[in-house]
Amino acid sequence: MTDTGCGIPPELLLRIFEPFFTTKEVGKGTGLGLATVYGIAKQHEGWIEVISEVGKGTTFKVFLPKSSKPVGGPTETTFHSVPRWGDEKILLVEDEAALRGLASKLLQKQGYQIFEAASGVEALAVWEEHAGAFDLLLTDIVMPGGLSGRALSEKLLAEKPDLKVIFSSGYSTDMVGDNFHLEEEVNFLAKPYPPKSLIQIVRACLDGDKKRLAPASA
């Protein structure tokens, strides 16, 4: 795909596939478009090449492996629980305002009581204000303010061991450390995620017998 637009400056070219990275004004874009394209290509064991020159335009080349398998219908991530209406209290921690607002609205429509925070520090204040009366913590892993999602979860779990926790990130699960158990469909939600995946993993986590967050080894 080639255009004849303004092109992409070299210092920005290295960041175009980062989730939530955008040069648009606040409220004009979420930075999820190219991140989604990149994620789809990687899921199909492919890759993307980009050539751009300021003032002349940009070319994207998507490479996908050849397959002899017949084309099937669209598929979705399979979860092991049936979604149902909820009324639990959820502490939603996400520094990206657009995504936080969208996730909050989606979950509120399912009946959940949502309390929002834009950072780990802000989440602690919300937690204390409500005396820790939450059923689930849904938090981004990397956040501003010096308190990561992992550190936040450890603080809250120390006060309330039965708290359910779901992590969310646009990056690999490896970034939180080898001794921390993250599992998709159980306690990890990869960004960018479709609304149905958010709703299903929240219900699955709340209905589960274990929060699946404990370190892999003592």
PDB file of C-alpha atoms in Angstrom, residues 5 14 26-27 34 52 55 125 136 167 173 198:
ATOM      1  CA  GLY A   5       1.244  12.076   1.481  1.00  0.00           C
ATOM      2  CA  LEU A  14      10.563   3.675  14.783  1.00  0.00           C
ATOM      3  CA  VAL A  26      -5.846  14.610  22.289  1.00  0.00           C
ATOM      4  CA  GLY A  27      -9.209  13.132  21.383  1.00  0.00           C
ATOM      5  CA  LEU A  34      -1.102   0.443  13.117  1.00  0.00           C
ATOM      6  CA  SER A  52       8.814   6.546   4.019  1.00  0.00           C
ATOM      7  CA  GLY A  55       7.299  15.115   1.520  1.00  0.00           C
ATOM      8  CA  ALA A 125      -6.144   6.673  46.723  1.00  0.00           C
ATOM      9  CA  LEU A 136     -11.453  -7.120  40.781  1.00  0.00           C
ATOM     10  CA  PHE A 167      -3.327  -7.298  33.738  1.00  0.00           C
ATOM     11  CA  THR A 173       4.050 -10.797  29.025  1.00  0.00           C
ATOM     12  CA  LEU A 198     -12.759  -7.619  27.757  1.00  0.00           C
TER      13      LEU A 198
END
